[in-house]
Amino acid sequence: MFVAQVVGKSMEPVIPDGAYCLFQAPVTGTRQGKTVLVQPHDPVDPETGQRYTVKRYRSEKATVDDSWQHAKITLEPRNQDFDPIILEGMDESEVQVVAEFIEVLA
C-alpha cells in the first residue's frame, strides 16, 4: 500500500482535487469497475497532462483464436464535466494498472 496525492477534478466528488489517497498494489482479480491508478504508455491525462491518471476502469474483450484480448479500455471520470479516456487497438502491455484506489485520507 502507498499514499499518493491526486491532482485534478475529474474524479470529484469521490476524490477531491489535491486529496491524499490510499492505494493498494498490485490490483488483484478483475479490474472491471474499480477505480485505479493507471499509466497509459501513449496518451496523457487531458486534464493534467500527466502520464498517470486515476479513473474507473472498464474494458471490452474480444476472442482471438482460443484466447482473448482487450478490444477497448475506457478510463471513466466520475465528474461528468470530463470526457473518458478511450484506448482502442492497444496491446495490454501498453496500459499499466499500477494500483487500486482504497480511500481518501482525511
Coordinates of C-alpha atoms in Angstrom, one line a residue:
M1 CA 0.0 0.0 0.0
F2 CA 1.1 3.6 -0.6
V3 CA -0.3 7.1 -0.4
A4 CA -0.4 9.5 -3.4
Q5 CA -1.8 12.9 -3.9
V6 CA -4.4 13.0 -6.7
V7 CA -4.5 16.3 -8.6
G8 CA -7.4 17.3 -10.8
K9 CA -11.2 17.5 -10.6
S10 CA -12.2 14.6 -12.9
M11 CA -12.9 12.2 -10.0
E12 CA -14.8 14.7 -7.9
P13 CA -16.8 14.4 -5.7
V14 CA -15.4 11.0 -4.7
I15 CA -11.8 12.2 -4.8
P16 CA -11.4 15.9 -4.3
D17 CA -8.7 17.9 -6.1
G18 CA -5.4 17.6 -4.1
A19 CA -6.6 14.8 -1.9
Y20 CA -4.2 12.3 -0.5
C21 CA -5.4 8.8 -1.2
L22 CA -4.5 5.3 -0.2
F23 CA -3.8 2.8 -3.0
Q24 CA -3.1 -0.9 -2.9
A25 CA -0.8 -2.7 -5.4
P26 CA -0.9 -4.9 -7.2
V27 CA -4.5 -5.0 -8.3
T28 CA -5.9 -8.5 -7.8
G29 CA -8.8 -10.1 -9.5
T30 CA -10.8 -8.3 -12.1
R31 CA -10.2 -4.6 -12.7
Q32 CA -13.7 -4.1 -14.2
G33 CA -15.5 -1.2 -12.4
K34 CA -12.6 -0.5 -10.0
T35 CA -11.1 2.9 -9.5
V36 CA -7.4 2.5 -10.4
L37 CA -4.2 4.4 -10.8
V38 CA -3.2 3.9 -14.4
Q39 CA -0.2 4.7 -16.6
P40 CA -1.1 4.5 -20.3
H41 CA 2.1 4.4 -22.3
D42 CA 1.0 6.7 -25.0
P43 CA -1.8 9.2 -24.2
V44 CA -1.6 11.5 -21.3
D45 CA -4.4 12.6 -19.0
P46 CA -6.1 15.5 -20.9
E47 CA -6.9 17.3 -17.6
T48 CA -3.5 17.4 -16.1
G49 CA -1.1 16.5 -19.0
Q50 CA 0.5 13.9 -16.7
R51 CA 1.5 10.3 -17.5
Y52 CA -0.6 8.9 -14.6
T53 CA -4.3 9.1 -14.1
V54 CA -6.9 7.9 -11.6
K55 CA -10.1 6.7 -13.3
R56 CA -12.8 4.0 -13.2
Y57 CA -11.7 1.0 -15.3
R58 CA -13.9 -0.6 -18.0
S59 CA -12.8 -3.0 -20.7
E60 CA -14.4 -4.8 -23.6
K61 CA -12.8 -8.0 -24.6
A62 CA -12.7 -9.8 -28.0
T63 CA -12.0 -13.5 -28.6
V64 CA -9.0 -14.2 -30.7
D65 CA -8.4 -17.9 -31.5
D66 CA -8.6 -19.7 -28.2
S67 CA -7.8 -16.7 -26.0
W68 CA -9.0 -13.1 -25.6
Q69 CA -7.6 -9.6 -25.8
H70 CA -8.8 -6.1 -24.9
A71 CA -10.8 -4.6 -27.7
K72 CA -11.3 -1.3 -25.8
I73 CA -10.3 0.1 -22.4
T74 CA -12.3 3.0 -21.1
L75 CA -10.9 5.1 -18.2
E76 CA -14.0 6.9 -16.9
P77 CA -14.0 10.0 -14.8
R78 CA -16.6 10.4 -12.0
N79 CA -17.1 14.1 -12.8
Q80 CA -19.5 14.4 -15.8
D81 CA -17.7 17.6 -16.9
F82 CA -14.8 15.4 -18.2
D83 CA -14.6 13.0 -21.1
P84 CA -13.4 9.4 -20.7
I85 CA -10.0 8.3 -22.0
I86 CA -10.7 5.6 -24.6
L87 CA -7.9 3.2 -25.6
E88 CA -8.6 1.0 -28.6
G89 CA -6.4 -1.3 -30.6
M90 CA -3.7 -1.4 -27.9
D91 CA -1.8 -4.3 -26.5
E92 CA -2.5 -4.8 -22.8
S93 CA 1.2 -4.1 -22.1
E94 CA 0.6 -0.5 -23.3
V95 CA -1.5 0.2 -20.3
Q96 CA -0.2 -0.4 -16.8
V97 CA -2.7 -0.6 -14.0
V98 CA -0.5 0.4 -11.1
A99 CA -2.8 0.2 -8.1
E100 CA -6.4 0.2 -6.8
F101 CA -7.8 3.2 -5.1
I102 CA -8.9 2.3 -1.5
E103 CA -9.9 5.6 0.2
V104 CA -9.4 9.3 0.6
L105 CA -7.4 10.1 3.7
A106 CA -8.7 12.8 5.9

